PDB file of C-alpha atoms in Angstrom:
ATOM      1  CA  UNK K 137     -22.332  38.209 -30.773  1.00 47.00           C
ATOM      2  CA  UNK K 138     -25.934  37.164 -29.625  1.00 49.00           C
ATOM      3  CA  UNK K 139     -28.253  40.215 -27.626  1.00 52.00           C
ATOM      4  CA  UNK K 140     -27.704  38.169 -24.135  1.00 49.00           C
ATOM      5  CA  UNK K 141     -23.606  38.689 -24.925  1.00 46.00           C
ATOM      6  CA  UNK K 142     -24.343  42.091 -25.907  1.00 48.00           C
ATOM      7  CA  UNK K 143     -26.117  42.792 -22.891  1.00 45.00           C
ATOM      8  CA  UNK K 144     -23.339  41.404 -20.551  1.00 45.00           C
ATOM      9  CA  UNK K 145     -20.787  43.596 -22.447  1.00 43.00           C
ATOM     10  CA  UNK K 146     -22.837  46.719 -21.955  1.00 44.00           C
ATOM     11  CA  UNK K 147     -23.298  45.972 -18.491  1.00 47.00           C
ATOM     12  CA  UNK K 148     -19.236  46.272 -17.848  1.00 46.00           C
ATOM     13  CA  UNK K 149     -18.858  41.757 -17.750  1.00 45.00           C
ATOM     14  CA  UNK K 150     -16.259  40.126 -20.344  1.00 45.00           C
ATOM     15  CA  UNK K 151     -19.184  37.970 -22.290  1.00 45.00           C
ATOM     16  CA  UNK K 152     -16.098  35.186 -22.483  1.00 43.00           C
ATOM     17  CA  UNK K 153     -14.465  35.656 -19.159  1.00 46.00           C
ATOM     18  CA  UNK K 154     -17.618  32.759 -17.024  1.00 48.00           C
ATOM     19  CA  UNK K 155     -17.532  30.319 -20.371  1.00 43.00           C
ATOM     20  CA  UNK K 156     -13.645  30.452 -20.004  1.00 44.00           C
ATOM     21  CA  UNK K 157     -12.947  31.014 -16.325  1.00 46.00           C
ATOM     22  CA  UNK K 158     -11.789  27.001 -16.272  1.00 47.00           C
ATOM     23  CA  UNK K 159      -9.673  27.049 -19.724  1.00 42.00           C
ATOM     24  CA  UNK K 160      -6.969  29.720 -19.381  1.00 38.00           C
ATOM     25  CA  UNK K 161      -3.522  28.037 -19.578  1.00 39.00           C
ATOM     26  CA  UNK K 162      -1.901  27.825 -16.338  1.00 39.00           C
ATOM     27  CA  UNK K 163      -4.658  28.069 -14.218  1.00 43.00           C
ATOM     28  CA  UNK K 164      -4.863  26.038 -11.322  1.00 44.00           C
ATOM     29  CA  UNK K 165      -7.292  28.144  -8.355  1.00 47.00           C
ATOM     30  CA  UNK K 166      -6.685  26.691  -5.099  1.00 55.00           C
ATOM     31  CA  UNK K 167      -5.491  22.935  -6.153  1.00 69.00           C
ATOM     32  CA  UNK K 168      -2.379  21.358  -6.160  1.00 77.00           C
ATOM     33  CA  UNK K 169       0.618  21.699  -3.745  1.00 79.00           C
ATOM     34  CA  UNK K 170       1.593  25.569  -2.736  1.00 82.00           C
ATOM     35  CA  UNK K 171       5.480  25.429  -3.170  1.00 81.00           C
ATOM     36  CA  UNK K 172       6.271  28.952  -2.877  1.00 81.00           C
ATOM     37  CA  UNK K 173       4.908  32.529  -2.923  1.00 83.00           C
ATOM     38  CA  UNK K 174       5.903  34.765  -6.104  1.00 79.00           C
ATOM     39  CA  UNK K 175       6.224  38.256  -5.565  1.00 78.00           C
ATOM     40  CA  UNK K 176       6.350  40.458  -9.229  1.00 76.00           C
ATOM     41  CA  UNK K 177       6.419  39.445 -12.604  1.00 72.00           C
ATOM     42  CA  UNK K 178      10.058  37.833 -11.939  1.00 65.00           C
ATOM     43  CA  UNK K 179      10.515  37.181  -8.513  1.00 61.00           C
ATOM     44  CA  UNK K 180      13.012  40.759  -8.182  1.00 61.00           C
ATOM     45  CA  UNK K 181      13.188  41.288  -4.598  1.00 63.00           C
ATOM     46  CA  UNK K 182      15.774  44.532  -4.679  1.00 62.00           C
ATOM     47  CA  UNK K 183      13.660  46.959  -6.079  1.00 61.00           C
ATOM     48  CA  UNK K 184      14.700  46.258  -9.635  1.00 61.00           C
ATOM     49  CA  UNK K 185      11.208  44.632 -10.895  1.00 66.00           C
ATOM     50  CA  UNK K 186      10.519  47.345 -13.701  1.00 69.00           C
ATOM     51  CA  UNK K 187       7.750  45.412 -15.213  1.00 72.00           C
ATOM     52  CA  UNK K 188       4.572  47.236 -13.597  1.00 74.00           C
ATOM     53  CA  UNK K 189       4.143  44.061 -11.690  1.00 76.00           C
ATOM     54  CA  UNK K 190       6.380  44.402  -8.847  1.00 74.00           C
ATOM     55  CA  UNK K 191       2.927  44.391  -6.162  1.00 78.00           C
ATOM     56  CA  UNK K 192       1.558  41.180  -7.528  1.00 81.00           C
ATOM     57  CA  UNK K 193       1.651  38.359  -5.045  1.00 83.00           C
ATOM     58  CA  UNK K 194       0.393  34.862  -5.972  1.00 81.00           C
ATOM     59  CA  UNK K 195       1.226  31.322  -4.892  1.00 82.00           C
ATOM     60  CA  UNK K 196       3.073  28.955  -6.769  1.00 80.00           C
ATOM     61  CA  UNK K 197       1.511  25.661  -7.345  1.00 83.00           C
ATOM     62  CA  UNK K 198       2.283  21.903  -8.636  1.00 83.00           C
ATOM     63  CA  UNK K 199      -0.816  20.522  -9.791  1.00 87.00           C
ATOM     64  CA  UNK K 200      -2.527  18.291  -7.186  1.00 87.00           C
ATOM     65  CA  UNK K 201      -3.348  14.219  -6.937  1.00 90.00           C
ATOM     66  CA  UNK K 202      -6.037  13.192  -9.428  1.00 91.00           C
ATOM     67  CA  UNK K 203      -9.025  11.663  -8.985  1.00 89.00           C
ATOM     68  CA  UNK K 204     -10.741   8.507 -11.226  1.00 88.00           C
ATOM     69  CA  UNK K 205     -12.050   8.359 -13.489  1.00 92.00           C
ATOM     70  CA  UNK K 206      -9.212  10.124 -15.329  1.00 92.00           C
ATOM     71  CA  UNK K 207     -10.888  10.486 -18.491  1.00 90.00           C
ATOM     72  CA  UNK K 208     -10.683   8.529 -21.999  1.00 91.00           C
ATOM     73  CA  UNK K 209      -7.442   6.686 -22.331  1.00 95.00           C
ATOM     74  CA  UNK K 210      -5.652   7.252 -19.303  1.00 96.00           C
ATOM     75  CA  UNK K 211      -7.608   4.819 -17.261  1.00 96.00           C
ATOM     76  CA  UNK K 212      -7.088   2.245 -19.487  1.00 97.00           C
ATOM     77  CA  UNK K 213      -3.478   2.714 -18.752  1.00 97.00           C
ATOM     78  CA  UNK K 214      -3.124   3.219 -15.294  1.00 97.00           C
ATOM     79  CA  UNK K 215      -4.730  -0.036 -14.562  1.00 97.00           C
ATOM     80  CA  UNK K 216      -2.962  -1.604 -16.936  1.00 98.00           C
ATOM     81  CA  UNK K 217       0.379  -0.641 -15.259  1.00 98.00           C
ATOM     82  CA  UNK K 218      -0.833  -1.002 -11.739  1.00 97.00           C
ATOM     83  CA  UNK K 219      -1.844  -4.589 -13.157  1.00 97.00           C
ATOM     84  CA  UNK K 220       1.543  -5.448 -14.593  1.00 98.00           C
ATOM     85  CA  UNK K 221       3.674  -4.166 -11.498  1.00 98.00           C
ATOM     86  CA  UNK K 222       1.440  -6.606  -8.990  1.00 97.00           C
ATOM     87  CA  UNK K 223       2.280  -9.150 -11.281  1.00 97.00           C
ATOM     88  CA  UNK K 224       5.906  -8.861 -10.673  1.00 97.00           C
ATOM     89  CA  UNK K 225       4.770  -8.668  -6.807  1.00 97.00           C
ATOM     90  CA  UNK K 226       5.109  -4.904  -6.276  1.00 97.00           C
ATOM     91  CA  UNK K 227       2.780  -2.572  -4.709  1.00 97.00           C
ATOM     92  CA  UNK K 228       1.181  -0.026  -7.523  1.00 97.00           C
ATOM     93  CA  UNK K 229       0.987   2.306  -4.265  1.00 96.00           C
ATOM     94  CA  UNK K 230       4.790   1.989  -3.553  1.00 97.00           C
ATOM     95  CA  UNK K 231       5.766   2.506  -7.005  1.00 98.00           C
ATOM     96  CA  UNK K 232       3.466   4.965  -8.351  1.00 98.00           C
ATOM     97  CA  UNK K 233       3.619   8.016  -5.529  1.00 96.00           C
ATOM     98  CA  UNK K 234       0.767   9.675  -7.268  1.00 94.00           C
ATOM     99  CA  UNK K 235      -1.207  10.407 -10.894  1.00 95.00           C
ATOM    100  CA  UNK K 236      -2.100  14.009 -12.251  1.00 94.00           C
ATOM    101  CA  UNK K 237      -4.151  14.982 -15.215  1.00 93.00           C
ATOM    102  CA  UNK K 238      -3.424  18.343 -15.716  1.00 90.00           C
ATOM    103  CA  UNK K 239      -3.879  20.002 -19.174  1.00 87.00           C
ATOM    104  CA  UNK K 240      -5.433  16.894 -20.423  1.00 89.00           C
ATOM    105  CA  UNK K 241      -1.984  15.298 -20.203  1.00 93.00           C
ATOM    106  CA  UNK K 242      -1.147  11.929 -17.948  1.00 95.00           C
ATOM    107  CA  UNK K 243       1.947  11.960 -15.754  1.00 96.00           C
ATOM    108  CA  UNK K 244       2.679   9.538 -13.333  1.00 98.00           C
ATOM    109  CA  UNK K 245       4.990  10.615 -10.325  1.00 97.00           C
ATOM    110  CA  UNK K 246       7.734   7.284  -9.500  1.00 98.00           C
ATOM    111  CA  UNK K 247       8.898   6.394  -6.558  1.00 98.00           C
ATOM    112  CA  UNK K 248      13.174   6.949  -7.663  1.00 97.00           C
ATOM    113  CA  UNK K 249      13.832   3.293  -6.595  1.00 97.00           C
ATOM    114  CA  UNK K 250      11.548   1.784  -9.171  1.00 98.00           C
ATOM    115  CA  UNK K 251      11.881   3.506 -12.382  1.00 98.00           C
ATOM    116  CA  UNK K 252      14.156   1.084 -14.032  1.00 98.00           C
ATOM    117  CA  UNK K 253      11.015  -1.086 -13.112  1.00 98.00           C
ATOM    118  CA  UNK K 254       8.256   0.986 -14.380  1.00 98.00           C
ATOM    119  CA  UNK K 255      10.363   1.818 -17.292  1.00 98.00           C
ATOM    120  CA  UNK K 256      10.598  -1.236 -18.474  1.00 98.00           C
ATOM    121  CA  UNK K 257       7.369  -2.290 -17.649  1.00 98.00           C
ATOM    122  CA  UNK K 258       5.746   0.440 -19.525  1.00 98.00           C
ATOM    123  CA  UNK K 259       7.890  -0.359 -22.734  1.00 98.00           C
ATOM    124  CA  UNK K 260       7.296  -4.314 -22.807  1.00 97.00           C
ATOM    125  CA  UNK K 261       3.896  -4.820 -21.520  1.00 97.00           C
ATOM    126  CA  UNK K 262       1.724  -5.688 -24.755  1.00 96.00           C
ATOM    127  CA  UNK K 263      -0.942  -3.315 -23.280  1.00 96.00           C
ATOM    128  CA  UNK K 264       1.415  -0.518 -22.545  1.00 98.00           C
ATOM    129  CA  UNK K 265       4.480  -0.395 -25.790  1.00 98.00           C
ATOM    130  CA  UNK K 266       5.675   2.879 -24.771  1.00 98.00           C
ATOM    131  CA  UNK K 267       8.407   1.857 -26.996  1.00 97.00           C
ATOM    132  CA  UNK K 268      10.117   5.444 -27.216  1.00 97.00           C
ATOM    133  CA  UNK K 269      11.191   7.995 -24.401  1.00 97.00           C
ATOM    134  CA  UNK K 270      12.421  11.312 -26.019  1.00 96.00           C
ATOM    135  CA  UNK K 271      14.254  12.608 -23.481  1.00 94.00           C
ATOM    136  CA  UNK K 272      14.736  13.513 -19.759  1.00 97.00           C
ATOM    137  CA  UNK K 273      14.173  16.781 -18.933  1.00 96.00           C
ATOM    138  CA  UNK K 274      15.538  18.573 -15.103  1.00 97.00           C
ATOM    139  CA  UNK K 275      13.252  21.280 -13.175  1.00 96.00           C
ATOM    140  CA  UNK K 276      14.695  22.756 -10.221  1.00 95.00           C
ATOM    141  CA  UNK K 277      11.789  23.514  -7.422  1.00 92.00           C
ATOM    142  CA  UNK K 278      14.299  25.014  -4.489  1.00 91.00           C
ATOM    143  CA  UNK K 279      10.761  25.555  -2.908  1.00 86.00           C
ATOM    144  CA  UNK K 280       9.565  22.103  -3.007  1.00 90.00           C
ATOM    145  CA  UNK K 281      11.119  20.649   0.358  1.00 91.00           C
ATOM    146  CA  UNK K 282      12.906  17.094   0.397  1.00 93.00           C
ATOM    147  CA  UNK K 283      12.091  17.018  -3.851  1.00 94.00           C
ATOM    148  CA  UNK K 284      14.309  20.359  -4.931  1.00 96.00           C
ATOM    149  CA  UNK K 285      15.379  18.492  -8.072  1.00 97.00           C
ATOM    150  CA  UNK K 286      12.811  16.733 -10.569  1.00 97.00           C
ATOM    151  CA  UNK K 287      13.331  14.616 -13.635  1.00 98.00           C
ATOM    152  CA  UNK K 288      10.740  14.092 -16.367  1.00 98.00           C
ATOM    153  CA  UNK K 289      10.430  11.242 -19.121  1.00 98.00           C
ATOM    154  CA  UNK K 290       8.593  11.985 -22.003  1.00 97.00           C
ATOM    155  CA  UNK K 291       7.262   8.231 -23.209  1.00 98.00           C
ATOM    156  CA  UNK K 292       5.570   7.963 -26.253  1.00 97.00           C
ATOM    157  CA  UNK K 293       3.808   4.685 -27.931  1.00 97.00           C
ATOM    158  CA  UNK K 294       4.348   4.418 -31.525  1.00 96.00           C
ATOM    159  CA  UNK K 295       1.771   1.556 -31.091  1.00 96.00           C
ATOM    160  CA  UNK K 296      -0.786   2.898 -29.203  1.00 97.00           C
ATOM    161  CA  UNK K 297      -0.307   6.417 -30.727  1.00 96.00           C
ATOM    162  CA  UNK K 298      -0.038   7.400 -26.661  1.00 97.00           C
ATOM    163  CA  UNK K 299       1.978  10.030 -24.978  1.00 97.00           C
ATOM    164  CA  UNK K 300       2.582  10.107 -21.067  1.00 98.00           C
ATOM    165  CA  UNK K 301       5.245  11.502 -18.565  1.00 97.00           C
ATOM    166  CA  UNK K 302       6.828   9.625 -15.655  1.00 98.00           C
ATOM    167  CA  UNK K 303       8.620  12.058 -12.925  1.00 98.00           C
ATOM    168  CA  UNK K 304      10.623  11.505 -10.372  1.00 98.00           C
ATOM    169  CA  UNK K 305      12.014  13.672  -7.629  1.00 97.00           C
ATOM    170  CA  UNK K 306      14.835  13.401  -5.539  1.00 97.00           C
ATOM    171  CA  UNK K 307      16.809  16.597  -2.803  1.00 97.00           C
ATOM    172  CA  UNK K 308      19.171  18.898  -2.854  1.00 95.00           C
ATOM    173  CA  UNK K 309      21.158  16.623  -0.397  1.00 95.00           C
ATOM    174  CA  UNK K 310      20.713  13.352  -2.169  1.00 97.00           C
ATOM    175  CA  UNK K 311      20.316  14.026  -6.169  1.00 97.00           C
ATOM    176  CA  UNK K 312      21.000  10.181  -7.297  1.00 98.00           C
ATOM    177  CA  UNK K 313      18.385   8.911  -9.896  1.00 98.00           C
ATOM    178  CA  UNK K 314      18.564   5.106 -11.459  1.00 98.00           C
ATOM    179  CA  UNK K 315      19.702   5.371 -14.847  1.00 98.00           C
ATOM    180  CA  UNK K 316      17.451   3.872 -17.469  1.00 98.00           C
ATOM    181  CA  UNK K 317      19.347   3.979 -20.436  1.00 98.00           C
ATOM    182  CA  UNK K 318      19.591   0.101 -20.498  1.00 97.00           C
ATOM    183  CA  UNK K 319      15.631   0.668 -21.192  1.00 98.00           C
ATOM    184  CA  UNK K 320      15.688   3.667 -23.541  1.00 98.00           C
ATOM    185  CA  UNK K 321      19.461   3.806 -24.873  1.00 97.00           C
ATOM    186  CA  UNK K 322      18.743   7.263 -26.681  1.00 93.00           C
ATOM    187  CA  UNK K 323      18.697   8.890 -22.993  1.00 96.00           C
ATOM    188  CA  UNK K 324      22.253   8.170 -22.954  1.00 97.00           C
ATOM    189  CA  UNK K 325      22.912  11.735 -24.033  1.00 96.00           C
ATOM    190  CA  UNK K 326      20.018  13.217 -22.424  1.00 97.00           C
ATOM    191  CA  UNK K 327      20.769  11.959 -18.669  1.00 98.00           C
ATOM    192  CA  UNK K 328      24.256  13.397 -19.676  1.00 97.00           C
ATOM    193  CA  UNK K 329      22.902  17.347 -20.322  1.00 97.00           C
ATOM    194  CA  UNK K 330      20.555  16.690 -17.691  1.00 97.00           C
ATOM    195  CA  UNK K 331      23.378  15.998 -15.054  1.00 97.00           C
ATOM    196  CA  UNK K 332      25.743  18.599 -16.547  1.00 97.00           C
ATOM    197  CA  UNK K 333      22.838  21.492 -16.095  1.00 96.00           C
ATOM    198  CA  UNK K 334      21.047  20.171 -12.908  1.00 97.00           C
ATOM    199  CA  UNK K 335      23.418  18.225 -10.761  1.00 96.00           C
ATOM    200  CA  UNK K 336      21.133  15.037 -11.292  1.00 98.00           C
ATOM    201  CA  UNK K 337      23.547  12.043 -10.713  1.00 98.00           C
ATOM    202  CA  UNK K 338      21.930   9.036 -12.941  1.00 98.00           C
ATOM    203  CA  UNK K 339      23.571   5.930 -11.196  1.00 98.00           C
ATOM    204  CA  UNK K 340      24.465   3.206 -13.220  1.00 97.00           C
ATOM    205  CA  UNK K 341      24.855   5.929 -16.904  1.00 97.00           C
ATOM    206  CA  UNK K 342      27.627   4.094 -18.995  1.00 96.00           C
ATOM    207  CA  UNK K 343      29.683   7.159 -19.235  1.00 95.00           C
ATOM    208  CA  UNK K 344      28.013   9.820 -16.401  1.00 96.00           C
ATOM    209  CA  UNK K 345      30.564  13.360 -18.062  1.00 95.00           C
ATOM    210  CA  UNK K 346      29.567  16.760 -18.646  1.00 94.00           C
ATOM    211  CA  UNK K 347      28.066  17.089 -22.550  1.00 94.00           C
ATOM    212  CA  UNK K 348      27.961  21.363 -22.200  1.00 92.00           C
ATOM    213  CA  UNK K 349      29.903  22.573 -19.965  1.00 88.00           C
ATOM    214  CA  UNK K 350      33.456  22.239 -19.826  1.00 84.00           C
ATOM    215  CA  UNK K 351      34.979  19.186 -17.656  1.00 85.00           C
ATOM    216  CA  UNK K 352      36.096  21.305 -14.420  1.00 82.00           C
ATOM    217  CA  UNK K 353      33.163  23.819 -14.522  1.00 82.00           C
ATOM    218  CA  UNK K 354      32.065  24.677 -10.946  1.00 83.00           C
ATOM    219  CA  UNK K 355      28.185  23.963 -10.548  1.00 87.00           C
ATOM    220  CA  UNK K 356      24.973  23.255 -12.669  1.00 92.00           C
ATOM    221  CA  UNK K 357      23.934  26.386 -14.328  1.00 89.00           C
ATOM    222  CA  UNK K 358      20.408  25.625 -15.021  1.00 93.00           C
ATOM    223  CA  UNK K 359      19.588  25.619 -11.001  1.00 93.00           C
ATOM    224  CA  UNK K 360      17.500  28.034  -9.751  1.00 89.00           C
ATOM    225  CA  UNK K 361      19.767  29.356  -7.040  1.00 85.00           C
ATOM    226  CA  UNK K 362      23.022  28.928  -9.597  1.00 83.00           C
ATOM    227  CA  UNK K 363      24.767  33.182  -9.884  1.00 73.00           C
ATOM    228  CA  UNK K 364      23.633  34.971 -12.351  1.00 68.00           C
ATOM    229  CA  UNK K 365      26.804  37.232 -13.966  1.00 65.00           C
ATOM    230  CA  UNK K 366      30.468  37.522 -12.092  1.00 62.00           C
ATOM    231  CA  UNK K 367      32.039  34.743 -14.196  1.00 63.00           C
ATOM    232  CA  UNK K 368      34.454  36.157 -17.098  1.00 65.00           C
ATOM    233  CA  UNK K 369      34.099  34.337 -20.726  1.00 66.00           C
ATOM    234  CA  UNK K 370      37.566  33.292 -22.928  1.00 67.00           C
ATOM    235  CA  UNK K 371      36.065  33.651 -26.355  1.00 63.00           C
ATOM    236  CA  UNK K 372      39.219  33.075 -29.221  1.00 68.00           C
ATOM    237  CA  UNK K 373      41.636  34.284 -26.998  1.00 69.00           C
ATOM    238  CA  UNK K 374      40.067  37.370 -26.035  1.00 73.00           C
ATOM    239  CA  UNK K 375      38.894  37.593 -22.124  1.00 73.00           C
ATOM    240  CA  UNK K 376      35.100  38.992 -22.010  1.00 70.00           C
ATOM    241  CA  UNK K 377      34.729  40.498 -18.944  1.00 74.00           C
ATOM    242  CA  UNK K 378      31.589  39.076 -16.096  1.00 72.00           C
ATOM    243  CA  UNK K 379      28.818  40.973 -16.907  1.00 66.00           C
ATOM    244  CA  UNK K 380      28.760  42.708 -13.527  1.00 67.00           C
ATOM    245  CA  UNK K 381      32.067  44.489 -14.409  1.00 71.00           C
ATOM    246  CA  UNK K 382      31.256  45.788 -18.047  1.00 65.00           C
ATOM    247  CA  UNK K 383      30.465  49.200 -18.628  1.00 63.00           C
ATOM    248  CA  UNK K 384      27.022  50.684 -18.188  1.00 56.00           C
ATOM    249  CA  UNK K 385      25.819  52.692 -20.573  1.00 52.00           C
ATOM    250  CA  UNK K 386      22.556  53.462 -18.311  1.00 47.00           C
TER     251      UNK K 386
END
């Protein structure tokens, strides 16, 4: 450690806490959209937070619109897809809804409407060849007003060596997403777990059934707002009771 380090140290200031202040994972200050305030470590809000955390109160927030230049490759590709959707005489603006960097990673945010469009775009376009998507992926913001339920595409070119994300939001009220397995055929399973877990209808999946859950399960577990506990488990014949009615030994 050099004397100026030392000297910070002694003086009661973390000599890595300024050089770092901008790099801790997760850390977003006062950018991005506020969706919600978390109060404790876990959100308890009956008393049961036992963490030592139960007083802290911060905001919860998506990271914000970016600005150009981007940085490295990921200018390259957003006006190469904003170039390829005019082509086919539509609106970058009214596809693309908006573009974060955030953790040195490029997501683009898609209008529901047109992802079978960008999709495909994004896979075919010589400048583009994001010939793979690995998956689909559901988040469930009950804070985020008019967007509660979010899917994300993980595309990756094998060509380019090139990773983004594409994600698309759609409510509570309304959760109907395009399919796009007619793009990326190994989603066919993954829009599947993602509708079994989430609620997330993918109109137009070849066969749209639960992959997890049983066939008449009542609601999407993986929802923020889904019970936790009162639902009793058949396991080889044997009846588990909910974990709400099993004995304490507290």
């Amino acid at each position: 450690m050099s004397d100026a380090s030392d000297a910070r140290e002694v003086n009661g200031v973390n000599p890595d806490q300024d050089l770092n202040a901008e790099n801790l994972p997760g850390r977003r200050g006062d950018h991005g959209e506020a969706i919600r305030v978390q109060r404790g470590m876990f959100g308890a809000n009956n008393g049961g937070d036992t963490t030592g955390y139960g007083g802290l109160v911060r905001p919860v927030r998506l990271p914000g619109q970016a600005t150009r230049p981007y940085g490295g490759w990921f200018d390259e590709v957003a006006d190469e897809l904003e170039g390829a959707l005019e082509e086919q005489s539509l609106l970058p603006e009214n596809a693309i809804e908006k573009t974060v960097v955030d953790r040195d990673e490029l997501t683009f945010h898609i209008a529901r409407e047109h992802l079978p469009q960008v999709a495909r775009t994004l896979r075919d376009d010589p400048a583009l060849r994001f010939e793979l998507c690995t998956g689909v992926s559901g988040v469930h913001f009950p804070g985020d007003k008019g967007r509660e339920l979010h899917a994300v595409y993980h595309l990756r070119s094998i060509t380019h060596n090139r990773m983004i994300r594409l994600e698309v939001s759609a409510p509570d009220s309304d959760p109907h997403i395009p399919s796009i397995v007619d793009v990326y055929p190994t989603n066919d399973w993954h829009e599947r777990e993602t509708y079994d877990f989430f609620g997330l209808v993918f109109d137009g999946h070849p066969a749209l059934t639960r992959i997890m859950m049983p066939d008449d399960w009542q609601g999407f577990p993986q929802r923020k707002d889904y019970p936790l506990g009162g639902i009793p488990v058949e396991y080889k014949g044997a009846q588990i009771p909910a974990p709400d009615q099993r004995r304490s030994y507290s």
